[in-house]
Amino acid sequence: MKELMRTTDPTLIPFAKALLSGEDIACFEMDVNMSILEGGIGIMPRRLMVHDRDLFMARAILNDNDIPLGQ
C-alpha cells in the first residue's frame, strides 16, 4: 500500500474515502486512534492508503476535486 494523502483536517478523509469508493478504489485510513495519544487536539495527521496499482488514479480523482494530498 502507498500513502495517498496526509492531513490533520478531519473532514477531508471521509470526503476522499467517499470519492474513492465511488470509483471502486479500496482505501485504508491509518493513524485513526492517534487522538488518544495526542489528547484529541488534532496535531497528528491521519493518512489514507491505497493499493499500489490504484495510486495514479486515486491521485487524479483527488486532484480533480481540489483535495490537497498533503505530502
mmCIF file of C-alpha atoms in Angstrom:
data_model
loop_
_atom_site.group_PDB
_atom_site.id
_atom_site.type_symbol
_atom_site.label_atom_id
_atom_site.label_comp_id
_atom_site.label_asym_id
_atom_site.label_seq_id
_atom_site.Cartn_x
_atom_site.Cartn_y
_atom_site.Cartn_z
ATOM 1 C CA MET A 1 0.000 0.000 0.000
ATOM 2 C CA LYS A 2 1.071 3.544 -0.719
ATOM 3 C CA GLU A 3 0.250 6.765 1.090
ATOM 4 C CA LEU A 4 -2.228 8.805 -0.904
ATOM 5 C CA MET A 5 -2.760 11.734 1.432
ATOM 6 C CA ARG A 6 -1.882 13.033 4.869
ATOM 7 C CA THR A 7 -3.964 15.637 6.684
ATOM 8 C CA THR A 8 -4.996 16.978 10.072
ATOM 9 C CA ASP A 9 -8.357 18.167 8.679
ATOM 10 C CA PRO A 10 -10.960 15.683 9.970
ATOM 11 C CA THR A 11 -13.360 16.448 7.103
ATOM 12 C CA LEU A 12 -11.042 15.656 4.193
ATOM 13 C CA ILE A 13 -10.518 11.954 4.912
ATOM 14 C CA PRO A 14 -14.225 10.959 4.800
ATOM 15 C CA PHE A 15 -14.759 13.063 1.669
ATOM 16 C CA ALA A 16 -11.762 11.472 -0.054
ATOM 17 C CA LYS A 17 -12.913 7.989 1.004
ATOM 18 C CA ALA A 18 -16.376 8.654 -0.446
ATOM 19 C CA LEU A 19 -14.909 9.819 -3.756
ATOM 20 C CA LEU A 20 -12.610 6.809 -3.976
ATOM 21 C CA SER A 21 -15.325 4.310 -3.082
ATOM 22 C CA GLY A 22 -17.484 5.828 -5.823
ATOM 23 C CA GLU A 23 -14.755 4.827 -8.266
ATOM 24 C CA ASP A 24 -14.313 1.349 -6.709
ATOM 25 C CA ILE A 25 -10.884 2.155 -5.277
ATOM 26 C CA ALA A 26 -10.248 0.467 -1.942
ATOM 27 C CA CYS A 27 -8.568 2.620 0.693
ATOM 28 C CA PHE A 28 -7.482 2.268 4.297
ATOM 29 C CA GLU A 29 -7.276 5.023 6.904
ATOM 30 C CA MET A 30 -4.254 4.915 9.187
ATOM 31 C CA ASP A 31 -3.498 6.733 12.459
ATOM 32 C CA VAL A 32 -7.183 6.974 13.393
ATOM 33 C CA ASN A 33 -6.552 6.254 17.061
ATOM 34 C CA MET A 34 -3.658 8.684 17.430
ATOM 35 C CA SER A 35 -6.094 11.150 19.043
ATOM 36 C CA ILE A 36 -5.819 9.038 22.198
ATOM 37 C CA LEU A 37 -2.125 9.828 22.409
ATOM 38 C CA GLU A 38 -2.397 13.493 21.431
ATOM 39 C CA GLY A 39 -5.361 14.261 23.653
ATOM 40 C CA GLY A 40 -7.793 14.975 20.810
ATOM 41 C CA ILE A 41 -6.255 18.315 19.771
ATOM 42 C CA GLY A 42 -5.693 17.279 16.150
ATOM 43 C CA ILE A 43 -1.968 17.790 15.671
ATOM 44 C CA MET A 44 -1.166 14.287 14.412
ATOM 45 C CA PRO A 45 -2.019 13.839 10.725
ATOM 46 C CA ARG A 46 -4.104 10.921 9.516
ATOM 47 C CA ARG A 47 -3.051 9.014 6.423
ATOM 48 C CA LEU A 48 -5.109 7.485 3.655
ATOM 49 C CA MET A 49 -3.532 4.470 1.945
ATOM 50 C CA VAL A 50 -4.386 2.809 -1.383
ATOM 51 C CA HIS A 51 -3.069 -0.177 -3.309
ATOM 52 C CA ASP A 52 -0.011 0.496 -5.459
ATOM 53 C CA ARG A 53 -1.963 -0.196 -8.632
ATOM 54 C CA ASP A 54 -4.629 2.402 -7.717
ATOM 55 C CA LEU A 55 -2.304 5.233 -6.675
ATOM 56 C CA PHE A 56 -2.208 7.094 -10.014
ATOM 57 C CA MET A 57 -5.989 7.030 -10.463
ATOM 58 C CA ALA A 58 -6.642 7.940 -6.802
ATOM 59 C CA ARG A 59 -4.329 10.971 -7.043
ATOM 60 C CA ALA A 60 -6.088 12.086 -10.210
ATOM 61 C CA ILE A 61 -9.504 11.815 -8.543
ATOM 62 C CA LEU A 62 -8.422 13.873 -5.536
ATOM 63 C CA ASN A 63 -6.688 16.472 -7.725
ATOM 64 C CA ASP A 64 -9.827 16.807 -9.878
ATOM 65 C CA ASN A 65 -11.800 17.573 -6.706
ATOM 66 C CA ASP A 66 -9.212 20.067 -5.337
ATOM 67 C CA ILE A 67 -8.327 17.917 -2.336
ATOM 68 C CA PRO A 68 -4.769 18.602 -1.150
ATOM 69 C CA LEU A 69 -2.627 15.491 -0.833
ATOM 70 C CA GLY A 70 -0.539 16.989 1.985
ATOM 71 C CA GLN A 71 2.760 15.391 1.041
#
